[in-house]
Amino acid sequence: MSEHPVIVTGANGQVGRRVLRAWRHEAPDFDYVAVARQAGPDWQAWDAGQPPVVSRARAVVGLWGVCFGTLEETRVNLDLAQAAQDLAAATGADRVIHLSTQSVYGRQCQNAAEDQAPTPANPYGTAKAEMEEMLRGIHAPKPVILRVANVIGADAISRSLAGDAPVVLDRFADGSGPVRSFIGIADLARIIAALVTCPLDQCPDVMNIASPVDLPMDAIMNAAGRAFEWQDAPAGALPSATIATDRLRASGLPQPRATSAEALYRDWQLHAD
């Protein structure tokens, strides 16, 4: 292992496990140490406030977080973000990759761009927007905020697909179903790896991370061969919740390869538990 590995926190989470699996399939050109509160097959035990597992690090990748619960419960994401910054400072890392969410855009999430003011509509989105605001006041180590779309395999639709309960999708007045932005695990893992290794001045302050092709949720169901039922969309249901990827496309970062429902489903199965 190099003297300056990358530290990956939250290695036992839904996204963390899958990113590590993607890196085993397609090894990055850096060493890394993965950690979680409890030791696992591919990670060491470590918690915020404990001495770092290595004395020097190249970067910190924060894959930990709380997605569900009340605002008070999801506000632990602010503490985790600060802990990642502290870990980077303690080990000499020059950057921290933080996962935020497209939920910060709330109901104003129709091809939402990074310069759009956050208008979160649920506790998770609110907590992540507060986390972003906190990080904006930090200059070093550099926080890199990724507003990530639905991560196939770790999102709500994937949980529905994996369960036994009948899947029900909203159908709107024009006959269409909900359209969402997605990102595959392998693509997310490649982008994170590139952000770890690129020159610091090429790291964005904030960037949307999604496939350039938004997809109907029923297309994902069909790709998975999963039966589903339609219901009339209730009042207030969003036909579309999508984010713009112009900034990602204009960057030198790897571009998403999984841009169809079939490719996203294959990606999910390849990196499944």
mmCIF file of C-alpha atoms in Angstrom:
data_model
loop_
_atom_site.group_PDB
_atom_site.id
_atom_site.type_symbol
_atom_site.label_atom_id
_atom_site.label_comp_id
_atom_site.label_asym_id
_atom_site.label_seq_id
_atom_site.Cartn_x
_atom_site.Cartn_y
_atom_site.Cartn_z
ATOM 1 C CA MET A 1 0.000 0.000 0.000
ATOM 2 C CA SER A 2 1.186 3.514 -0.791
ATOM 3 C CA GLU A 3 2.077 5.934 1.978
ATOM 4 C CA HIS A 4 -0.888 8.131 1.048
ATOM 5 C CA PRO A 5 -3.967 5.957 0.445
ATOM 6 C CA VAL A 6 -7.501 7.229 0.010
ATOM 7 C CA ILE A 7 -9.772 6.792 3.036
ATOM 8 C CA VAL A 8 -13.327 5.690 2.213
ATOM 9 C CA THR A 9 -15.887 6.117 4.990
ATOM 10 C CA GLY A 10 -19.273 4.419 5.106
ATOM 11 C CA ALA A 11 -17.927 1.308 3.413
ATOM 12 C CA ASN A 12 -20.737 -0.861 4.790
ATOM 13 C CA GLY A 13 -23.577 1.280 3.407
ATOM 14 C CA GLN A 14 -25.739 0.734 0.343
ATOM 15 C CA VAL A 15 -23.547 2.927 -1.848
ATOM 16 C CA GLY A 16 -20.281 2.173 -0.072
ATOM 17 C CA ARG A 17 -20.436 -1.600 -0.540
ATOM 18 C CA ARG A 18 -21.260 -1.213 -4.203
ATOM 19 C CA VAL A 19 -18.561 1.357 -4.941
ATOM 20 C CA LEU A 20 -15.963 -0.937 -3.370
ATOM 21 C CA ARG A 21 -17.296 -3.812 -5.459
ATOM 22 C CA ALA A 22 -17.024 -1.676 -8.592
ATOM 23 C CA TRP A 23 -13.427 -0.855 -7.710
ATOM 24 C CA ARG A 24 -12.677 -4.567 -7.400
ATOM 25 C CA HIS A 25 -14.029 -5.077 -10.928
ATOM 26 C CA GLU A 26 -12.202 -2.032 -12.289
ATOM 27 C CA ALA A 27 -9.305 -1.211 -9.990
ATOM 28 C CA PRO A 28 -8.469 2.491 -9.584
ATOM 29 C CA ASP A 29 -4.865 3.612 -9.830
ATOM 30 C CA PHE A 30 -4.575 4.377 -6.117
ATOM 31 C CA ASP A 31 -4.617 2.443 -2.867
ATOM 32 C CA TYR A 32 -7.486 2.932 -0.480
ATOM 33 C CA VAL A 33 -8.491 2.036 3.051
ATOM 34 C CA ALA A 34 -12.201 1.493 3.632
ATOM 35 C CA VAL A 35 -13.726 2.007 7.068
ATOM 36 C CA ALA A 36 -17.074 1.647 8.836
ATOM 37 C CA ARG A 37 -18.251 1.623 12.437
ATOM 38 C CA GLN A 38 -17.977 -2.170 12.496
ATOM 39 C CA ALA A 39 -15.321 -4.208 10.724
ATOM 40 C CA GLY A 40 -16.366 -6.158 7.649
ATOM 41 C CA PRO A 41 -14.870 -8.325 4.923
ATOM 42 C CA ASP A 42 -13.441 -5.365 3.008
ATOM 43 C CA TRP A 43 -13.213 -2.617 5.607
ATOM 44 C CA GLN A 44 -11.746 -1.794 8.999
ATOM 45 C CA ALA A 45 -13.564 -0.626 12.111
ATOM 46 C CA TRP A 46 -13.338 3.119 12.648
ATOM 47 C CA ASP A 47 -15.650 5.823 13.917
ATOM 48 C CA ALA A 48 -15.557 9.600 13.942
ATOM 49 C CA GLY A 49 -13.436 10.920 16.772
ATOM 50 C CA GLN A 50 -11.093 7.935 16.827
ATOM 51 C CA PRO A 51 -7.465 8.213 15.668
ATOM 52 C CA PRO A 52 -7.186 7.829 11.874
ATOM 53 C CA VAL A 53 -6.463 4.350 10.553
ATOM 54 C CA VAL A 54 -3.538 5.788 8.560
ATOM 55 C CA SER A 55 -1.277 8.702 9.416
ATOM 56 C CA ARG A 56 -1.306 10.245 5.946
ATOM 57 C CA ALA A 57 -3.969 10.148 3.248
ATOM 58 C CA ARG A 58 -4.378 11.395 -0.286
ATOM 59 C CA ALA A 59 -8.110 12.131 -0.033
ATOM 60 C CA VAL A 60 -11.216 11.224 1.932
ATOM 61 C CA VAL A 61 -14.338 9.868 0.224
ATOM 62 C CA GLY A 62 -17.412 10.221 2.431
ATOM 63 C CA LEU A 63 -19.911 7.530 1.450
ATOM 64 C CA TRP A 64 -21.656 7.500 4.814
ATOM 65 C CA GLY A 65 -24.980 9.145 5.514
ATOM 66 C CA VAL A 66 -28.524 8.836 6.820
ATOM 67 C CA CYS A 67 -31.218 8.890 4.115
ATOM 68 C CA PHE A 68 -34.375 8.249 6.111
ATOM 69 C CA GLY A 69 -35.971 9.705 9.207
ATOM 70 C CA THR A 70 -36.946 13.024 10.672
ATOM 71 C CA LEU A 71 -35.044 16.220 10.047
ATOM 72 C CA GLU A 72 -33.326 15.797 13.400
ATOM 73 C CA GLU A 73 -32.294 12.255 12.490
ATOM 74 C CA THR A 74 -31.043 13.142 9.016
ATOM 75 C CA ARG A 75 -29.116 16.141 10.320
ATOM 76 C CA VAL A 76 -26.472 13.654 11.434
ATOM 77 C CA ASN A 77 -25.258 14.127 7.852
ATOM 78 C CA LEU A 78 -23.823 17.500 8.903
ATOM 79 C CA ASP A 79 -21.831 15.819 11.675
ATOM 80 C CA LEU A 80 -20.580 13.160 9.281
ATOM 81 C CA ALA A 81 -19.504 15.753 6.723
ATOM 82 C CA GLN A 82 -17.596 17.672 9.380
ATOM 83 C CA ALA A 83 -16.005 14.440 10.604
ATOM 84 C CA ALA A 84 -14.826 13.698 7.053
ATOM 85 C CA GLN A 85 -13.302 17.173 6.836
ATOM 86 C CA ASP A 86 -11.597 16.677 10.207
ATOM 87 C CA LEU A 87 -10.267 13.291 9.103
ATOM 88 C CA ALA A 88 -8.824 14.843 5.952
ATOM 89 C CA ALA A 89 -7.191 17.642 7.938
ATOM 90 C CA ALA A 90 -5.703 15.166 10.420
ATOM 91 C CA THR A 91 -4.165 13.035 7.656
ATOM 92 C CA GLY A 92 -3.016 15.809 5.323
ATOM 93 C CA ALA A 93 -5.541 14.967 2.596
ATOM 94 C CA ASP A 94 -6.199 17.892 0.264
ATOM 95 C CA ARG A 95 -9.817 17.055 -0.678
ATOM 96 C CA VAL A 96 -12.985 15.405 0.581
ATOM 97 C CA ILE A 97 -15.602 13.942 -1.753
ATOM 98 C CA HIS A 98 -19.060 14.414 -0.210
ATOM 99 C CA LEU A 99 -22.207 12.743 -1.519
ATOM 100 C CA SER A 100 -25.203 15.043 -1.564
ATOM 101 C CA THR A 101 -28.423 14.378 -3.439
ATOM 102 C CA GLN A 102 -30.706 15.687 -6.130
ATOM 103 C CA SER A 103 -33.285 15.909 -3.321
ATOM 104 C CA VAL A 104 -31.868 19.339 -2.465
ATOM 105 C CA TYR A 105 -33.814 20.629 -5.486
ATOM 106 C CA GLY A 106 -37.099 19.436 -4.004
ATOM 107 C CA ARG A 107 -40.093 19.912 -6.273
ATOM 108 C CA GLN A 108 -38.119 22.255 -8.548
ATOM 109 C CA CYS A 109 -36.243 19.290 -9.979
ATOM 110 C CA GLN A 110 -36.915 19.496 -13.697
ATOM 111 C CA ASN A 111 -33.506 19.457 -15.388
ATOM 112 C CA ALA A 112 -32.210 21.256 -12.297
ATOM 113 C CA ALA A 113 -28.744 22.804 -12.639
ATOM 114 C CA GLU A 114 -26.115 23.367 -9.986
ATOM 115 C CA ASP A 115 -26.620 27.145 -9.853
ATOM 116 C CA GLN A 116 -30.276 26.674 -8.952
ATOM 117 C CA ALA A 117 -31.078 27.549 -5.339
ATOM 118 C CA PRO A 118 -31.877 24.469 -3.218
ATOM 119 C CA THR A 119 -35.565 24.143 -2.341
ATOM 120 C CA PRO A 120 -35.723 20.798 -0.524
ATOM 121 C CA ALA A 121 -39.117 19.295 0.194
ATOM 122 C CA ASN A 122 -38.279 16.468 2.614
ATOM 123 C CA PRO A 123 -36.079 15.992 5.710
ATOM 124 C CA TYR A 124 -33.271 14.242 3.826
ATOM 125 C CA GLY A 125 -33.056 16.937 1.166
ATOM 126 C CA THR A 126 -33.180 19.647 3.828
ATOM 127 C CA ALA A 127 -30.378 18.055 5.839
ATOM 128 C CA LYS A 128 -28.195 17.669 2.755
ATOM 129 C CA ALA A 129 -28.852 21.290 1.748
ATOM 130 C CA GLU A 130 -27.772 22.352 5.240
ATOM 131 C CA MET A 131 -24.693 20.157 4.899
ATOM 132 C CA GLU A 132 -23.812 21.861 1.624
ATOM 133 C CA GLU A 133 -24.227 25.286 3.200
ATOM 134 C CA MET A 134 -21.901 24.296 6.036
ATOM 135 C CA LEU A 135 -19.287 23.002 3.606
ATOM 136 C CA ARG A 136 -19.381 26.174 1.529
ATOM 137 C CA GLY A 137 -17.701 27.952 4.416
ATOM 138 C CA ILE A 138 -14.737 25.547 4.349
ATOM 139 C CA HIS A 139 -11.796 26.148 2.015
ATOM 140 C CA ALA A 140 -9.325 23.442 3.018
ATOM 141 C CA PRO A 141 -9.274 20.541 2.756
ATOM 142 C CA LYS A 142 -11.361 21.248 -0.322
ATOM 143 C CA PRO A 143 -14.920 19.907 -0.096
ATOM 144 C CA VAL A 144 -16.219 18.482 -3.384
ATOM 145 C CA ILE A 145 -20.009 18.160 -3.328
ATOM 146 C CA LEU A 146 -21.684 15.650 -5.648
ATOM 147 C CA ARG A 147 -25.449 15.989 -6.064
ATOM 148 C CA VAL A 148 -26.126 12.394 -6.980
ATOM 149 C CA ALA A 149 -29.186 11.125 -8.851
ATOM 150 C CA ASN A 150 -30.975 7.886 -7.992
ATOM 151 C CA VAL A 151 -28.208 5.293 -7.618
ATOM 152 C CA ILE A 152 -29.500 2.155 -9.264
ATOM 153 C CA GLY A 153 -29.296 -0.706 -6.770
ATOM 154 C CA ALA A 154 -29.390 1.622 -3.774
ATOM 155 C CA ASP A 155 -32.520 3.680 -4.459
ATOM 156 C CA ALA A 156 -36.225 3.314 -3.710
ATOM 157 C CA ILE A 157 -37.137 1.724 -7.040
ATOM 158 C CA SER A 158 -34.403 -0.882 -6.575
ATOM 159 C CA ARG A 159 -35.729 -1.739 -3.126
ATOM 160 C CA SER A 160 -39.175 -2.197 -4.661
ATOM 161 C CA LEU A 161 -37.740 -4.454 -7.342
ATOM 162 C CA ALA A 162 -35.894 -6.528 -4.765
ATOM 163 C CA GLY A 163 -38.985 -7.024 -2.602
ATOM 164 C CA ASP A 164 -41.964 -9.321 -2.961
ATOM 165 C CA ALA A 165 -44.705 -6.715 -2.684
ATOM 166 C CA PRO A 166 -46.533 -5.710 -5.871
ATOM 167 C CA VAL A 167 -44.958 -2.681 -7.519
ATOM 168 C CA VAL A 168 -47.319 0.187 -8.288
ATOM 169 C CA LEU A 169 -46.340 3.153 -10.456
ATOM 170 C CA ASP A 170 -48.145 6.440 -10.890
ATOM 171 C CA ARG A 171 -49.652 7.160 -14.292
ATOM 172 C CA PHE A 172 -50.307 10.754 -15.228
ATOM 173 C CA ALA A 173 -53.082 12.294 -17.323
ATOM 174 C CA ASP A 174 -51.069 11.989 -20.546
ATOM 175 C CA GLY A 175 -50.621 8.257 -19.977
ATOM 176 C CA SER A 176 -46.951 8.472 -19.001
ATOM 177 C CA GLY A 177 -45.252 7.311 -15.825
ATOM 178 C CA PRO A 178 -42.700 9.089 -13.651
ATOM 179 C CA VAL A 179 -39.358 9.998 -15.235
ATOM 180 C CA ARG A 180 -36.232 10.166 -13.113
ATOM 181 C CA SER A 181 -32.471 10.733 -13.355
ATOM 182 C CA PHE A 182 -30.316 7.718 -12.544
ATOM 183 C CA ILE A 183 -26.642 6.840 -12.213
ATOM 184 C CA GLY A 184 -25.041 3.398 -12.283
ATOM 185 C CA ILE A 185 -22.667 2.297 -9.549
ATOM 186 C CA ALA A 186 -19.773 1.639 -11.935
ATOM 187 C CA ASP A 187 -20.143 5.120 -13.413
ATOM 188 C CA LEU A 188 -20.318 6.727 -9.964
ATOM 189 C CA ALA A 189 -17.237 4.770 -8.878
ATOM 190 C CA ARG A 190 -15.277 5.921 -11.951
ATOM 191 C CA ILE A 191 -16.203 9.556 -11.365
ATOM 192 C CA ILE A 192 -15.199 9.387 -7.702
ATOM 193 C CA ALA A 193 -11.893 7.746 -8.635
ATOM 194 C CA ALA A 194 -11.176 10.502 -11.154
ATOM 195 C CA LEU A 195 -11.970 13.217 -8.611
ATOM 196 C CA VAL A 196 -9.555 11.627 -6.167
ATOM 197 C CA THR A 197 -6.679 11.721 -8.655
ATOM 198 C CA CYS A 198 -7.237 14.865 -10.737
ATOM 199 C CA PRO A 199 -5.411 18.135 -9.980
ATOM 200 C CA LEU A 200 -7.081 19.874 -7.069
ATOM 201 C CA ASP A 201 -7.938 22.946 -9.122
ATOM 202 C CA GLN A 202 -9.993 20.741 -11.468
ATOM 203 C CA CYS A 203 -12.273 19.544 -8.674
ATOM 204 C CA PRO A 204 -15.690 21.213 -8.822
ATOM 205 C CA ASP A 205 -17.258 22.883 -5.827
ATOM 206 C CA VAL A 206 -20.553 21.183 -6.642
ATOM 207 C CA MET A 207 -21.618 18.950 -9.524
ATOM 208 C CA ASN A 208 -24.696 16.969 -10.518
ATOM 209 C CA ILE A 209 -23.952 13.297 -11.137
ATOM 210 C CA ALA A 210 -26.382 11.455 -13.407
ATOM 211 C CA SER A 211 -26.652 9.661 -16.700
ATOM 212 C CA PRO A 212 -27.358 12.134 -19.522
ATOM 213 C CA VAL A 213 -30.497 10.142 -20.395
ATOM 214 C CA ASP A 214 -33.467 10.445 -18.031
ATOM 215 C CA LEU A 215 -35.590 7.308 -17.921
ATOM 216 C CA PRO A 216 -39.196 6.350 -17.189
ATOM 217 C CA MET A 217 -39.439 4.196 -14.092
ATOM 218 C CA ASP A 218 -41.489 1.634 -16.010
ATOM 219 C CA ALA A 219 -38.509 1.161 -18.357
ATOM 220 C CA ILE A 220 -36.435 0.029 -15.365
ATOM 221 C CA MET A 221 -39.218 -2.387 -14.386
ATOM 222 C CA ASN A 222 -39.362 -3.796 -17.899
ATOM 223 C CA ALA A 223 -35.581 -4.196 -18.053
ATOM 224 C CA ALA A 224 -35.742 -6.165 -14.810
ATOM 225 C CA GLY A 225 -38.616 -8.292 -16.083
ATOM 226 C CA ARG A 226 -40.675 -7.220 -13.070
ATOM 227 C CA ALA A 227 -44.451 -7.013 -13.308
ATOM 228 C CA PHE A 228 -46.046 -3.818 -12.052
ATOM 229 C CA GLU A 229 -49.389 -2.112 -11.880
ATOM 230 C CA TRP A 230 -50.465 1.410 -12.717
ATOM 231 C CA GLN A 231 -52.449 3.737 -10.510
ATOM 232 C CA ASP A 232 -53.737 7.213 -11.234
ATOM 233 C CA ALA A 233 -51.126 9.672 -10.013
ATOM 234 C CA PRO A 234 -52.291 11.399 -6.833
ATOM 235 C CA ALA A 235 -52.428 15.170 -6.607
ATOM 236 C CA GLY A 236 -48.954 16.595 -6.154
ATOM 237 C CA ALA A 237 -47.086 13.643 -7.667
ATOM 238 C CA LEU A 238 -44.104 14.728 -9.770
ATOM 239 C CA PRO A 239 -44.098 13.467 -13.376
ATOM 240 C CA SER A 240 -40.413 14.345 -13.668
ATOM 241 C CA ALA A 241 -37.540 14.705 -11.208
ATOM 242 C CA THR A 242 -34.372 15.184 -13.227
ATOM 243 C CA ILE A 243 -31.065 17.012 -13.020
ATOM 244 C CA ALA A 244 -28.939 18.706 -15.666
ATOM 245 C CA THR A 245 -25.595 17.145 -16.536
ATOM 246 C CA ASP A 246 -24.066 19.955 -18.606
ATOM 247 C CA ARG A 247 -21.343 20.594 -16.034
ATOM 248 C CA LEU A 248 -20.399 16.919 -15.905
ATOM 249 C CA ARG A 249 -20.358 16.672 -19.714
ATOM 250 C CA ALA A 250 -18.102 19.727 -19.977
ATOM 251 C CA SER A 251 -15.644 18.364 -17.417
ATOM 252 C CA GLY A 252 -12.751 16.034 -18.040
ATOM 253 C CA LEU A 253 -14.339 13.406 -15.806
ATOM 254 C CA PRO A 254 -15.412 9.972 -17.065
ATOM 255 C CA GLN A 255 -18.801 10.134 -18.724
ATOM 256 C CA PRO A 256 -21.548 7.698 -17.692
ATOM 257 C CA ARG A 257 -21.708 4.566 -19.823
ATOM 258 C CA ALA A 258 -24.944 3.099 -18.464
ATOM 259 C CA THR A 259 -27.484 5.266 -20.279
ATOM 260 C CA SER A 260 -30.322 2.811 -20.908
ATOM 261 C CA ALA A 261 -32.629 0.942 -18.560
ATOM 262 C CA GLU A 262 -31.065 -2.340 -19.658
ATOM 263 C CA ALA A 263 -27.523 -1.121 -18.995
ATOM 264 C CA LEU A 264 -28.483 0.254 -15.589
ATOM 265 C CA TYR A 265 -30.123 -3.022 -14.629
ATOM 266 C CA ARG A 266 -27.037 -4.995 -15.700
ATOM 267 C CA ASP A 267 -24.886 -2.621 -13.655
ATOM 268 C CA TRP A 268 -27.100 -3.193 -10.625
ATOM 269 C CA GLN A 269 -26.888 -6.979 -10.942
ATOM 270 C CA LEU A 270 -23.119 -6.921 -11.420
ATOM 271 C CA HIS A 271 -22.602 -4.998 -8.180
ATOM 272 C CA ALA A 272 -25.422 -6.504 -6.109
ATOM 273 C CA ASP A 273 -24.836 -8.027 -2.686
#
